[in-house]
Amino acid sequence: QVQLQESGPGLVKPSQTLSLTCTVSGGSISSGSYYWSWIRQPAGKGLEWIGRIYTSGSTNYNPSLKSRVTISVDTSKNQFSLKLSSVTAADTAVYYCARYTYYYGSGSYYLDYWGQGTLVTVSS
Amino acid sequence: EIVLTQSPDFQSVTPKEKVTITCRASQSIGSSLHWYQQKPDQSPKLLIKYASQSISGVPSRFSGSGSGTDFTLTINSLEAEDAATYYCHQSSSFPLTFGGGTKVEIK
Protein backbone atom coordinates (compact mmCIF):
# COMPACT_ATOMS: atom_id res chain seq x y z
CA GLN A 1 0.00 0.00 0.00
CA VAL A 2 1.33 3.40 -0.92
CA GLN A 3 2.44 5.73 1.86
CA LEU A 4 3.29 9.42 1.68
CA GLN A 5 5.45 11.28 4.18
CA GLU A 6 6.01 15.03 4.33
CA SER A 7 9.28 16.50 5.57
CA GLY A 8 10.75 19.96 5.94
CA PRO A 9 11.23 22.85 8.36
CA GLY A 10 8.42 23.44 10.80
CA LEU A 11 9.25 27.13 11.18
CA VAL A 12 9.79 29.62 8.38
CA LYS A 13 10.42 33.35 8.69
CA PRO A 14 8.13 35.86 6.98
CA SER A 15 9.14 36.74 3.40
CA GLN A 16 11.21 33.56 3.11
CA THR A 17 10.47 30.43 1.08
CA LEU A 18 8.67 27.43 2.51
CA SER A 19 10.11 24.16 1.20
CA LEU A 20 8.59 20.73 1.76
CA THR A 21 9.28 17.29 0.34
CA CYS A 22 6.95 14.31 0.08
CA THR A 23 8.51 10.86 -0.03
CA VAL A 24 6.41 8.14 -1.61
CA SER A 25 6.88 4.53 -0.50
CA GLY A 26 5.14 1.29 -1.37
CA GLY A 27 5.30 1.95 -5.08
CA SER A 28 7.05 3.92 -7.78
CA ILE A 29 6.00 7.55 -8.18
CA SER A 30 6.27 7.00 -11.93
CA SER A 31 4.04 3.95 -12.19
CA GLY A 32 0.39 4.08 -13.02
CA SER A 33 -1.76 7.05 -13.82
CA TYR A 34 -1.30 9.37 -10.90
CA TYR A 35 -1.00 13.02 -10.06
CA TRP A 36 0.84 14.12 -6.92
CA SER A 37 -0.57 17.02 -4.99
CA TRP A 38 -0.18 19.47 -2.11
CA ILE A 39 -3.08 20.59 0.07
CA ARG A 40 -3.04 22.75 3.19
CA GLN A 41 -5.24 23.34 6.20
CA PRO A 42 -4.90 26.26 8.64
CA ALA A 43 -5.63 25.34 12.22
CA GLY A 44 -9.35 24.86 12.80
CA LYS A 45 -10.18 25.66 9.18
CA GLY A 46 -10.96 23.90 5.93
CA LEU A 47 -8.84 22.42 3.17
CA GLU A 48 -7.19 24.40 0.37
CA TRP A 49 -5.86 22.72 -2.75
CA ILE A 50 -2.44 24.16 -3.68
CA GLY A 51 -1.57 22.29 -6.86
CA ARG A 52 -0.47 19.03 -8.44
CA ILE A 53 2.16 17.53 -10.70
CA TYR A 54 2.32 14.58 -13.05
CA THR A 55 5.57 12.66 -13.33
CA SER A 56 6.05 14.17 -16.79
CA GLY A 57 6.42 17.50 -15.02
CA SER A 58 3.03 18.85 -16.05
CA THR A 59 1.53 21.02 -13.29
CA ASN A 60 -1.67 22.77 -12.26
CA TYR A 61 -1.74 25.42 -9.53
CA ASN A 62 -4.42 27.20 -7.57
CA PRO A 63 -4.61 30.71 -9.11
CA SER A 64 -4.75 32.19 -5.61
CA LEU A 65 -1.20 30.94 -4.98
CA LYS A 66 0.14 30.49 -8.49
CA SER A 67 2.56 33.41 -8.44
CA ARG A 68 4.31 32.00 -5.36
CA VAL A 69 4.11 28.22 -5.84
CA THR A 70 6.39 25.72 -7.53
CA ILE A 71 5.82 21.96 -7.41
CA SER A 72 8.51 19.68 -8.76
CA VAL A 73 9.16 15.94 -8.93
CA ASP A 74 12.30 13.82 -8.55
CA THR A 75 11.47 10.35 -9.85
CA SER A 76 14.95 9.01 -8.97
CA LYS A 77 14.22 9.67 -5.30
CA ASN A 78 10.50 8.86 -5.48
CA GLN A 79 9.78 12.34 -4.16
CA PHE A 80 7.94 15.49 -5.08
CA SER A 81 8.35 18.91 -3.55
CA LEU A 82 6.61 22.18 -2.77
CA LYS A 83 8.12 25.65 -2.69
CA LEU A 84 6.03 28.61 -1.56
CA SER A 85 7.79 31.95 -1.70
CA SER A 86 7.27 35.23 0.17
CA VAL A 87 5.38 33.57 3.00
CA THR A 88 3.34 35.45 5.59
CA ALA A 89 1.52 34.39 8.74
CA ALA A 90 -1.46 33.52 6.54
CA ASP A 91 0.55 30.61 5.15
CA THR A 92 0.75 28.95 8.56
CA ALA A 93 -1.00 25.61 8.17
CA VAL A 94 -0.73 21.86 8.15
CA TYR A 95 0.55 20.89 4.72
CA TYR A 96 -0.47 17.55 3.24
CA CYS A 97 0.94 15.73 0.27
CA ALA A 98 -1.50 13.47 -1.51
CA ARG A 99 -2.07 11.23 -4.53
CA TYR A 100 -4.70 11.54 -7.25
CA THR A 101 -5.55 8.37 -9.15
CA TYR A 102 -6.99 8.19 -12.65
CA TYR A 103 -10.43 6.61 -12.85
CA TYR A 104 -11.16 5.21 -16.29
CA GLY A 105 -14.89 5.16 -15.64
CA SER A 106 -15.05 8.93 -15.64
CA GLY A 107 -11.86 9.96 -17.39
CA SER A 108 -10.76 12.05 -14.44
CA TYR A 109 -8.77 11.81 -11.23
CA TYR A 110 -9.77 11.45 -7.59
CA LEU A 111 -7.76 11.92 -4.41
CA ASP A 112 -7.22 8.59 -2.67
CA TYR A 113 -4.14 8.80 -0.43
CA TRP A 114 -2.89 11.49 1.96
CA GLY A 115 0.24 11.92 3.99
CA GLN A 116 -0.04 12.50 7.73
CA GLY A 117 0.57 16.21 7.30
CA THR A 118 3.24 18.55 8.64
CA LEU A 119 2.68 21.81 10.50
CA VAL A 120 4.50 24.81 9.10
CA THR A 121 4.47 27.98 11.16
CA VAL A 122 5.46 31.31 9.66
CA SER A 123 6.90 33.51 12.36
CA SER A 124 9.97 35.61 13.07
CA GLU B 1 -13.77 28.61 -9.49
CA ILE B 2 -16.39 26.09 -8.42
CA VAL B 3 -17.64 26.82 -4.91
CA LEU B 4 -18.86 23.89 -2.84
CA THR B 5 -21.33 24.80 -0.10
CA GLN B 6 -21.89 22.20 2.61
CA SER B 7 -24.76 22.11 5.06
CA PRO B 8 -25.12 21.98 7.92
CA ASP B 9 -21.87 23.30 9.36
CA PHE B 10 -22.42 21.33 12.55
CA GLN B 11 -24.64 18.48 13.60
CA SER B 12 -25.05 16.87 17.03
CA VAL B 13 -26.46 13.38 16.64
CA THR B 14 -27.45 10.45 18.86
CA PRO B 15 -25.90 7.04 18.10
CA LYS B 16 -27.95 4.94 15.64
CA GLU B 17 -29.50 8.06 14.14
CA LYS B 18 -29.26 8.78 10.42
CA VAL B 19 -27.08 11.68 9.30
CA THR B 20 -27.48 13.56 6.04
CA ILE B 21 -24.92 16.07 4.80
CA THR B 22 -25.42 18.03 1.62
CA CYS B 23 -22.91 19.59 -0.76
CA ARG B 24 -24.03 22.05 -3.41
CA ALA B 25 -21.77 23.05 -6.30
CA SER B 26 -21.92 26.53 -7.86
CA GLN B 27 -22.00 24.91 -11.30
CA SER B 28 -22.49 21.41 -12.67
CA ILE B 29 -19.65 19.00 -11.93
CA GLY B 30 -21.25 15.82 -13.21
CA SER B 31 -20.37 13.10 -10.73
CA SER B 32 -16.83 14.33 -9.95
CA LEU B 33 -17.61 14.82 -6.27
CA HIS B 34 -15.89 12.89 -3.49
CA TRP B 35 -16.40 12.69 0.27
CA TYR B 36 -13.75 12.58 3.00
CA GLN B 37 -13.80 12.03 6.74
CA GLN B 38 -11.29 13.80 8.97
CA LYS B 39 -10.91 12.95 12.63
CA PRO B 40 -9.02 15.25 15.01
CA ASP B 41 -5.27 15.32 14.36
CA GLN B 42 -5.59 12.94 11.44
CA SER B 43 -5.41 13.37 7.70
CA PRO B 44 -8.64 13.04 5.70
CA LYS B 45 -9.78 9.62 4.57
CA LEU B 46 -11.69 8.86 1.36
CA LEU B 47 -15.22 7.62 2.02
CA ILE B 48 -17.04 7.87 -1.31
CA LYS B 49 -15.73 8.60 -4.80
CA TYR B 50 -17.65 9.93 -7.81
CA ALA B 51 -20.73 10.84 -5.80
CA SER B 52 -21.91 7.33 -5.02
CA GLN B 53 -19.15 4.78 -5.46
CA SER B 54 -18.17 2.90 -2.35
CA ILE B 55 -14.58 2.49 -1.20
CA SER B 56 -13.10 -0.81 -0.05
CA GLY B 57 -12.80 -0.96 3.72
CA VAL B 58 -15.30 1.84 4.38
CA PRO B 59 -18.33 0.68 6.41
CA SER B 60 -21.49 0.16 4.39
CA ARG B 61 -23.40 2.65 6.53
CA PHE B 62 -21.72 5.41 4.48
CA SER B 63 -23.37 6.13 1.14
CA GLY B 64 -23.49 8.96 -1.35
CA SER B 65 -25.85 10.21 -4.02
CA GLY B 66 -26.37 13.05 -6.42
CA SER B 67 -25.07 14.49 -9.66
CA GLY B 68 -24.75 17.85 -11.34
CA THR B 69 -24.87 20.40 -8.53
CA ASP B 70 -26.51 18.64 -5.58
CA PHE B 71 -24.91 15.84 -3.61
CA THR B 72 -25.62 14.02 -0.36
CA LEU B 73 -23.57 11.97 2.06
CA THR B 74 -25.66 9.70 4.27
CA ILE B 75 -24.51 7.89 7.39
CA ASN B 76 -27.02 5.24 8.39
CA SER B 77 -27.10 4.25 12.04
CA LEU B 78 -24.36 6.56 13.30
CA GLU B 79 -21.70 5.05 15.52
CA ALA B 80 -19.51 6.79 18.09
CA GLU B 81 -16.44 6.35 15.90
CA ASP B 82 -18.10 8.48 13.18
CA ALA B 83 -17.48 11.68 15.15
CA ALA B 84 -15.47 13.71 12.66
CA THR B 85 -15.56 16.53 10.13
CA TYR B 86 -16.76 15.60 6.67
CA TYR B 87 -15.65 17.36 3.49
CA CYS B 88 -16.79 17.20 -0.10
CA HIS B 89 -14.23 17.77 -2.89
CA GLN B 90 -14.66 18.33 -6.61
CA SER B 91 -12.20 17.14 -9.23
CA SER B 92 -14.15 18.38 -12.23
CA SER B 93 -12.26 21.58 -12.97
CA PHE B 94 -9.32 23.67 -11.80
CA PRO B 95 -8.77 24.95 -9.26
CA LEU B 96 -9.92 21.87 -7.39
CA THR B 97 -11.95 22.88 -4.36
CA PHE B 98 -13.31 21.57 -1.09
CA GLY B 99 -16.48 22.28 0.81
CA GLY B 100 -16.22 24.09 4.11
CA GLY B 101 -16.79 20.94 6.14
CA THR B 102 -19.52 19.55 8.38
CA LYS B 103 -18.63 18.65 11.93
CA VAL B 104 -20.58 15.70 13.32
CA GLU B 105 -20.67 15.42 17.09
CA ILE B 106 -22.01 12.46 19.04
CA LYS B 107 -24.51 13.37 21.74
PDB file of C-alpha atoms in Angstrom:
ATOM      1  CA  GLN A   1       0.000   0.000   0.000  1.00  0.00           C
ATOM      2  CA  VAL A   2       1.329   3.404  -0.917  1.00  0.00           C
ATOM      3  CA  GLN A   3       2.445   5.731   1.862  1.00  0.00           C
ATOM      4  CA  LEU A   4       3.291   9.419   1.677  1.00  0.00           C
ATOM      5  CA  GLN A   5       5.452  11.281   4.180  1.00  0.00           C
ATOM      6  CA  GLU A   6       6.009  15.027   4.328  1.00  0.00           C
ATOM      7  CA  SER A   7       9.279  16.504   5.569  1.00  0.00           C
ATOM      8  CA  GLY A   8      10.750  19.956   5.938  1.00  0.00           C
ATOM      9  CA  PRO A   9      11.226  22.851   8.363  1.00  0.00           C
ATOM     10  CA  GLY A  10       8.419  23.440  10.802  1.00  0.00           C
ATOM     11  CA  LEU A  11       9.254  27.130  11.178  1.00  0.00           C
ATOM     12  CA  VAL A  12       9.786  29.621   8.380  1.00  0.00           C
ATOM     13  CA  LYS A  13      10.417  33.354   8.693  1.00  0.00           C
ATOM     14  CA  PRO A  14       8.131  35.861   6.977  1.00  0.00           C
ATOM     15  CA  SER A  15       9.144  36.735   3.403  1.00  0.00           C
ATOM     16  CA  GLN A  16      11.205  33.558   3.115  1.00  0.00           C
ATOM     17  CA  THR A  17      10.474  30.433   1.077  1.00  0.00           C
ATOM     18  CA  LEU A  18       8.673  27.434   2.507  1.00  0.00           C
ATOM     19  CA  SER A  19      10.107  24.155   1.197  1.00  0.00           C
ATOM     20  CA  LEU A  20       8.593  20.729   1.760  1.00  0.00           C
ATOM     21  CA  THR A  21       9.276  17.294   0.338  1.00  0.00           C
ATOM     22  CA  CYS A  22       6.955  14.314   0.077  1.00  0.00           C
ATOM     23  CA  THR A  23       8.505  10.865  -0.033  1.00  0.00           C
ATOM     24  CA  VAL A  24       6.411   8.141  -1.606  1.00  0.00           C
ATOM     25  CA  SER A  25       6.881   4.532  -0.495  1.00  0.00           C
ATOM     26  CA  GLY A  26       5.136   1.286  -1.368  1.00  0.00           C
ATOM     27  CA  GLY A  27       5.295   1.952  -5.082  1.00  0.00           C
ATOM     28  CA  SER A  28       7.046   3.921  -7.783  1.00  0.00           C
ATOM     29  CA  ILE A  29       6.004   7.554  -8.178  1.00  0.00           C
ATOM     30  CA  SER A  30       6.271   7.002 -11.931  1.00  0.00           C
ATOM     31  CA  SER A  31       4.037   3.945 -12.190  1.00  0.00           C
ATOM     32  CA  GLY A  32       0.385   4.077 -13.020  1.00  0.00           C
ATOM     33  CA  SER A  33      -1.760   7.047 -13.822  1.00  0.00           C
ATOM     34  CA  TYR A  34      -1.302   9.369 -10.897  1.00  0.00           C
ATOM     35  CA  TYR A  35      -1.004  13.019 -10.059  1.00  0.00           C
ATOM     36  CA  TRP A  36       0.842  14.119  -6.924  1.00  0.00           C
ATOM     37  CA  SER A  37      -0.572  17.016  -4.988  1.00  0.00           C
ATOM     38  CA  TRP A  38      -0.177  19.474  -2.108  1.00  0.00           C
ATOM     39  CA  ILE A  39      -3.081  20.594   0.071  1.00  0.00           C
ATOM     40  CA  ARG A  40      -3.035  22.752   3.189  1.00  0.00           C
ATOM     41  CA  GLN A  41      -5.244  23.341   6.198  1.00  0.00           C
ATOM     42  CA  PRO A  42      -4.901  26.264   8.639  1.00  0.00           C
ATOM     43  CA  ALA A  43      -5.631  25.338  12.223  1.00  0.00           C
ATOM     44  CA  GLY A  44      -9.354  24.861  12.799  1.00  0.00           C
ATOM     45  CA  LYS A  45     -10.179  25.660   9.180  1.00  0.00           C
ATOM     46  CA  GLY A  46     -10.964  23.895   5.930  1.00  0.00           C
ATOM     47  CA  LEU A  47      -8.839  22.418   3.166  1.00  0.00           C
ATOM     48  CA  GLU A  48      -7.186  24.397   0.372  1.00  0.00           C
ATOM     49  CA  TRP A  49      -5.856  22.723  -2.752  1.00  0.00           C
ATOM     50  CA  ILE A  50      -2.437  24.155  -3.684  1.00  0.00           C
ATOM     51  CA  GLY A  51      -1.568  22.286  -6.856  1.00  0.00           C
ATOM     52  CA  ARG A  52      -0.466  19.034  -8.437  1.00  0.00           C
ATOM     53  CA  ILE A  53       2.164  17.529 -10.699  1.00  0.00           C
ATOM     54  CA  TYR A  54       2.324  14.578 -13.045  1.00  0.00           C
ATOM     55  CA  THR A  55       5.565  12.661 -13.334  1.00  0.00           C
ATOM     56  CA  SER A  56       6.050  14.165 -16.794  1.00  0.00           C
ATOM     57  CA  GLY A  57       6.421  17.501 -15.017  1.00  0.00           C
ATOM     58  CA  SER A  58       3.034  18.855 -16.053  1.00  0.00           C
ATOM     59  CA  THR A  59       1.533  21.017 -13.291  1.00  0.00           C
ATOM     60  CA  ASN A  60      -1.671  22.768 -12.262  1.00  0.00           C
ATOM     61  CA  TYR A  61      -1.739  25.415  -9.531  1.00  0.00           C
ATOM     62  CA  ASN A  62      -4.423  27.202  -7.573  1.00  0.00           C
ATOM     63  CA  PRO A  63      -4.614  30.708  -9.110  1.00  0.00           C
ATOM     64  CA  SER A  64      -4.752  32.186  -5.615  1.00  0.00           C
ATOM     65  CA  LEU A  65      -1.196  30.936  -4.984  1.00  0.00           C
ATOM     66  CA  LYS A  66       0.144  30.486  -8.490  1.00  0.00           C
ATOM     67  CA  SER A  67       2.560  33.415  -8.436  1.00  0.00           C
ATOM     68  CA  ARG A  68       4.305  31.996  -5.361  1.00  0.00           C
ATOM     69  CA  VAL A  69       4.112  28.215  -5.843  1.00  0.00           C
ATOM     70  CA  THR A  70       6.390  25.718  -7.527  1.00  0.00           C
ATOM     71  CA  ILE A  71       5.820  21.960  -7.410  1.00  0.00           C
ATOM     72  CA  SER A  72       8.512  19.677  -8.764  1.00  0.00           C
ATOM     73  CA  VAL A  73       9.164  15.937  -8.931  1.00  0.00           C
ATOM     74  CA  ASP A  74      12.302  13.815  -8.553  1.00  0.00           C
ATOM     75  CA  THR A  75      11.474  10.353  -9.846  1.00  0.00           C
ATOM     76  CA  SER A  76      14.951   9.011  -8.969  1.00  0.00           C
ATOM     77  CA  LYS A  77      14.222   9.666  -5.297  1.00  0.00           C
ATOM     78  CA  ASN A  78      10.504   8.855  -5.479  1.00  0.00           C
ATOM     79  CA  GLN A  79       9.784  12.341  -4.156  1.00  0.00           C
ATOM     80  CA  PHE A  80       7.935  15.488  -5.082  1.00  0.00           C
ATOM     81  CA  SER A  81       8.350  18.914  -3.547  1.00  0.00           C
ATOM     82  CA  LEU A  82       6.607  22.181  -2.769  1.00  0.00           C
ATOM     83  CA  LYS A  83       8.122  25.649  -2.687  1.00  0.00           C
ATOM     84  CA  LEU A  84       6.034  28.606  -1.560  1.00  0.00           C
ATOM     85  CA  SER A  85       7.787  31.954  -1.703  1.00  0.00           C
ATOM     86  CA  SER A  86       7.269  35.228   0.169  1.00  0.00           C
ATOM     87  CA  VAL A  87       5.381  33.574   2.999  1.00  0.00           C
ATOM     88  CA  THR A  88       3.344  35.448   5.587  1.00  0.00           C
ATOM     89  CA  ALA A  89       1.524  34.386   8.742  1.00  0.00           C
ATOM     90  CA  ALA A  90      -1.461  33.519   6.540  1.00  0.00           C
ATOM     91  CA  ASP A  91       0.554  30.609   5.148  1.00  0.00           C
ATOM     92  CA  THR A  92       0.750  28.948   8.565  1.00  0.00           C
ATOM     93  CA  ALA A  93      -1.001  25.610   8.169  1.00  0.00           C
ATOM     94  CA  VAL A  94      -0.727  21.857   8.151  1.00  0.00           C
ATOM     95  CA  TYR A  95       0.552  20.894   4.716  1.00  0.00           C
ATOM     96  CA  TYR A  96      -0.471  17.547   3.242  1.00  0.00           C
ATOM     97  CA  CYS A  97       0.942  15.729   0.265  1.00  0.00           C
ATOM     98  CA  ALA A  98      -1.505  13.467  -1.511  1.00  0.00           C
ATOM     99  CA  ARG A  99      -2.067  11.234  -4.528  1.00  0.00           C
ATOM    100  CA  TYR A 100      -4.702  11.541  -7.249  1.00  0.00           C
ATOM    101  CA  THR A 101      -5.555   8.368  -9.147  1.00  0.00           C
ATOM    102  CA  TYR A 102      -6.991   8.192 -12.653  1.00  0.00           C
ATOM    103  CA  TYR A 103     -10.426   6.611 -12.854  1.00  0.00           C
ATOM    104  CA  TYR A 104     -11.158   5.214 -16.291  1.00  0.00           C
ATOM    105  CA  GLY A 105     -14.892   5.157 -15.641  1.00  0.00           C
ATOM    106  CA  SER A 106     -15.051   8.929 -15.643  1.00  0.00           C
ATOM    107  CA  GLY A 107     -11.864   9.960 -17.386  1.00  0.00           C
ATOM    108  CA  SER A 108     -10.759  12.046 -14.442  1.00  0.00           C
ATOM    109  CA  TYR A 109      -8.766  11.810 -11.233  1.00  0.00           C
ATOM    110  CA  TYR A 110      -9.765  11.449  -7.591  1.00  0.00           C
ATOM    111  CA  LEU A 111      -7.757  11.924  -4.405  1.00  0.00           C
ATOM    112  CA  ASP A 112      -7.217   8.590  -2.673  1.00  0.00           C
ATOM    113  CA  TYR A 113      -4.138   8.801  -0.431  1.00  0.00           C
ATOM    114  CA  TRP A 114      -2.894  11.487   1.956  1.00  0.00           C
ATOM    115  CA  GLY A 115       0.243  11.922   3.992  1.00  0.00           C
ATOM    116  CA  GLN A 116      -0.040  12.496   7.731  1.00  0.00           C
ATOM    117  CA  GLY A 117       0.569  16.212   7.303  1.00  0.00           C
ATOM    118  CA  THR A 118       3.238  18.548   8.640  1.00  0.00           C
ATOM    119  CA  LEU A 119       2.678  21.807  10.496  1.00  0.00           C
ATOM    120  CA  VAL A 120       4.504  24.805   9.098  1.00  0.00           C
ATOM    121  CA  THR A 121       4.475  27.984  11.155  1.00  0.00           C
ATOM    122  CA  VAL A 122       5.458  31.312   9.661  1.00  0.00           C
ATOM    123  CA  SER A 123       6.903  33.508  12.363  1.00  0.00           C
ATOM    124  CA  SER A 124       9.969  35.611  13.073  1.00  0.00           C
TER     125      SER A 124
ATOM    126  CA  GLU B   1     -13.765  28.605  -9.494  1.00  0.00           C
ATOM    127  CA  ILE B   2     -16.388  26.090  -8.416  1.00  0.00           C
ATOM    128  CA  VAL B   3     -17.642  26.823  -4.913  1.00  0.00           C
ATOM    129  CA  LEU B   4     -18.863  23.891  -2.835  1.00  0.00           C
ATOM    130  CA  THR B   5     -21.331  24.797  -0.097  1.00  0.00           C
ATOM    131  CA  GLN B   6     -21.888  22.201   2.606  1.00  0.00           C
ATOM    132  CA  SER B   7     -24.763  22.107   5.058  1.00  0.00           C
ATOM    133  CA  PRO B   8     -25.124  21.979   7.919  1.00  0.00           C
ATOM    134  CA  ASP B   9     -21.875  23.304   9.356  1.00  0.00           C
ATOM    135  CA  PHE B  10     -22.418  21.331  12.547  1.00  0.00           C
ATOM    136  CA  GLN B  11     -24.638  18.483  13.604  1.00  0.00           C
ATOM    137  CA  SER B  12     -25.050  16.870  17.026  1.00  0.00           C
ATOM    138  CA  VAL B  13     -26.465  13.382  16.639  1.00  0.00           C
ATOM    139  CA  THR B  14     -27.448  10.452  18.862  1.00  0.00           C
ATOM    140  CA  PRO B  15     -25.904   7.042  18.096  1.00  0.00           C
ATOM    141  CA  LYS B  16     -27.951   4.940  15.639  1.00  0.00           C
ATOM    142  CA  GLU B  17     -29.496   8.063  14.139  1.00  0.00           C
ATOM    143  CA  LYS B  18     -29.265   8.779  10.424  1.00  0.00           C
ATOM    144  CA  VAL B  19     -27.079  11.675   9.301  1.00  0.00           C
ATOM    145  CA  THR B  20     -27.482  13.564   6.038  1.00  0.00           C
ATOM    146  CA  ILE B  21     -24.916  16.073   4.801  1.00  0.00           C
ATOM    147  CA  THR B  22     -25.416  18.030   1.618  1.00  0.00           C
ATOM    148  CA  CYS B  23     -22.913  19.595  -0.765  1.00  0.00           C
ATOM    149  CA  ARG B  24     -24.032  22.051  -3.414  1.00  0.00           C
ATOM    150  CA  ALA B  25     -21.768  23.053  -6.296  1.00  0.00           C
ATOM    151  CA  SER B  26     -21.922  26.529  -7.859  1.00  0.00           C
ATOM    152  CA  GLN B  27     -22.005  24.907 -11.300  1.00  0.00           C
ATOM    153  CA  SER B  28     -22.488  21.415 -12.669  1.00  0.00           C
ATOM    154  CA  ILE B  29     -19.650  18.996 -11.931  1.00  0.00           C
ATOM    155  CA  GLY B  30     -21.255  15.820 -13.214  1.00  0.00           C
ATOM    156  CA  SER B  31     -20.368  13.100 -10.727  1.00  0.00           C
ATOM    157  CA  SER B  32     -16.828  14.330  -9.951  1.00  0.00           C
ATOM    158  CA  LEU B  33     -17.609  14.822  -6.274  1.00  0.00           C
ATOM    159  CA  HIS B  34     -15.893  12.893  -3.489  1.00  0.00           C
ATOM    160  CA  TRP B  35     -16.400  12.687   0.269  1.00  0.00           C
ATOM    161  CA  TYR B  36     -13.747  12.584   3.004  1.00  0.00           C
ATOM    162  CA  GLN B  37     -13.800  12.026   6.742  1.00  0.00           C
ATOM    163  CA  GLN B  38     -11.289  13.797   8.970  1.00  0.00           C
ATOM    164  CA  LYS B  39     -10.911  12.953  12.635  1.00  0.00           C
ATOM    165  CA  PRO B  40      -9.018  15.252  15.009  1.00  0.00           C
ATOM    166  CA  ASP B  41      -5.271  15.321  14.361  1.00  0.00           C
ATOM    167  CA  GLN B  42      -5.594  12.936  11.436  1.00  0.00           C
ATOM    168  CA  SER B  43      -5.412  13.371   7.696  1.00  0.00           C
ATOM    169  CA  PRO B  44      -8.639  13.040   5.696  1.00  0.00           C
ATOM    170  CA  LYS B  45      -9.782   9.616   4.572  1.00  0.00           C
ATOM    171  CA  LEU B  46     -11.685   8.855   1.362  1.00  0.00           C
ATOM    172  CA  LEU B  47     -15.218   7.622   2.016  1.00  0.00           C
ATOM    173  CA  ILE B  48     -17.045   7.872  -1.305  1.00  0.00           C
ATOM    174  CA  LYS B  49     -15.734   8.601  -4.801  1.00  0.00           C
ATOM    175  CA  TYR B  50     -17.649   9.932  -7.809  1.00  0.00           C
ATOM    176  CA  ALA B  51     -20.726  10.843  -5.798  1.00  0.00           C
ATOM    177  CA  SER B  52     -21.914   7.331  -5.020  1.00  0.00           C
ATOM    178  CA  GLN B  53     -19.145   4.783  -5.462  1.00  0.00           C
ATOM    179  CA  SER B  54     -18.173   2.898  -2.349  1.00  0.00           C
ATOM    180  CA  ILE B  55     -14.577   2.490  -1.196  1.00  0.00           C
ATOM    181  CA  SER B  56     -13.104  -0.813  -0.047  1.00  0.00           C
ATOM    182  CA  GLY B  57     -12.804  -0.957   3.721  1.00  0.00           C
ATOM    183  CA  VAL B  58     -15.303   1.842   4.383  1.00  0.00           C
ATOM    184  CA  PRO B  59     -18.327   0.676   6.412  1.00  0.00           C
ATOM    185  CA  SER B  60     -21.491   0.164   4.388  1.00  0.00           C
ATOM    186  CA  ARG B  61     -23.404   2.652   6.534  1.00  0.00           C
ATOM    187  CA  PHE B  62     -21.719   5.408   4.483  1.00  0.00           C
ATOM    188  CA  SER B  63     -23.365   6.133   1.144  1.00  0.00           C
ATOM    189  CA  GLY B  64     -23.489   8.962  -1.346  1.00  0.00           C
ATOM    190  CA  SER B  65     -25.848  10.210  -4.015  1.00  0.00           C
ATOM    191  CA  GLY B  66     -26.371  13.052  -6.423  1.00  0.00           C
ATOM    192  CA  SER B  67     -25.071  14.494  -9.660  1.00  0.00           C
ATOM    193  CA  GLY B  68     -24.749  17.852 -11.340  1.00  0.00           C
ATOM    194  CA  THR B  69     -24.869  20.402  -8.526  1.00  0.00           C
ATOM    195  CA  ASP B  70     -26.510  18.643  -5.580  1.00  0.00           C
ATOM    196  CA  PHE B  71     -24.914  15.842  -3.605  1.00  0.00           C
ATOM    197  CA  THR B  72     -25.615  14.024  -0.362  1.00  0.00           C
ATOM    198  CA  LEU B  73     -23.571  11.965   2.063  1.00  0.00           C
ATOM    199  CA  THR B  74     -25.655   9.697   4.274  1.00  0.00           C
ATOM    200  CA  ILE B  75     -24.505   7.888   7.389  1.00  0.00           C
ATOM    201  CA  ASN B  76     -27.017   5.244   8.391  1.00  0.00           C
ATOM    202  CA  SER B  77     -27.097   4.251  12.037  1.00  0.00           C
ATOM    203  CA  LEU B  78     -24.365   6.557  13.297  1.00  0.00           C
ATOM    204  CA  GLU B  79     -21.697   5.045  15.516  1.00  0.00           C
ATOM    205  CA  ALA B  80     -19.513   6.794  18.089  1.00  0.00           C
ATOM    206  CA  GLU B  81     -16.445   6.345  15.895  1.00  0.00           C
ATOM    207  CA  ASP B  82     -18.096   8.480  13.182  1.00  0.00           C
ATOM    208  CA  ALA B  83     -17.483  11.678  15.150  1.00  0.00           C
ATOM    209  CA  ALA B  84     -15.470  13.715  12.657  1.00  0.00           C
ATOM    210  CA  THR B  85     -15.562  16.532  10.132  1.00  0.00           C
ATOM    211  CA  TYR B  86     -16.760  15.596   6.674  1.00  0.00           C
ATOM    212  CA  TYR B  87     -15.648  17.355   3.489  1.00  0.00           C
ATOM    213  CA  CYS B  88     -16.794  17.202  -0.096  1.00  0.00           C
ATOM    214  CA  HIS B  89     -14.233  17.773  -2.885  1.00  0.00           C
ATOM    215  CA  GLN B  90     -14.660  18.331  -6.613  1.00  0.00           C
ATOM    216  CA  SER B  91     -12.197  17.143  -9.231  1.00  0.00           C
ATOM    217  CA  SER B  92     -14.153  18.385 -12.230  1.00  0.00           C
ATOM    218  CA  SER B  93     -12.256  21.583 -12.966  1.00  0.00           C
ATOM    219  CA  PHE B  94      -9.324  23.671 -11.796  1.00  0.00           C
ATOM    220  CA  PRO B  95      -8.770  24.948  -9.262  1.00  0.00           C
ATOM    221  CA  LEU B  96      -9.921  21.875  -7.389  1.00  0.00           C
ATOM    222  CA  THR B  97     -11.953  22.882  -4.364  1.00  0.00           C
ATOM    223  CA  PHE B  98     -13.306  21.572  -1.088  1.00  0.00           C
ATOM    224  CA  GLY B  99     -16.481  22.277   0.811  1.00  0.00           C
ATOM    225  CA  GLY B 100     -16.219  24.086   4.114  1.00  0.00           C
ATOM    226  CA  GLY B 101     -16.791  20.943   6.144  1.00  0.00           C
ATOM    227  CA  THR B 102     -19.524  19.546   8.381  1.00  0.00           C
ATOM    228  CA  LYS B 103     -18.626  18.648  11.931  1.00  0.00           C
ATOM    229  CA  VAL B 104     -20.582  15.703  13.322  1.00  0.00           C
ATOM    230  CA  GLU B 105     -20.674  15.415  17.092  1.00  0.00           C
ATOM    231  CA  ILE B 106     -22.014  12.464  19.036  1.00  0.00           C
ATOM    232  CA  LYS B 107     -24.515  13.370  21.744  1.00  0.00           C
TER     233      LYS B 107
END
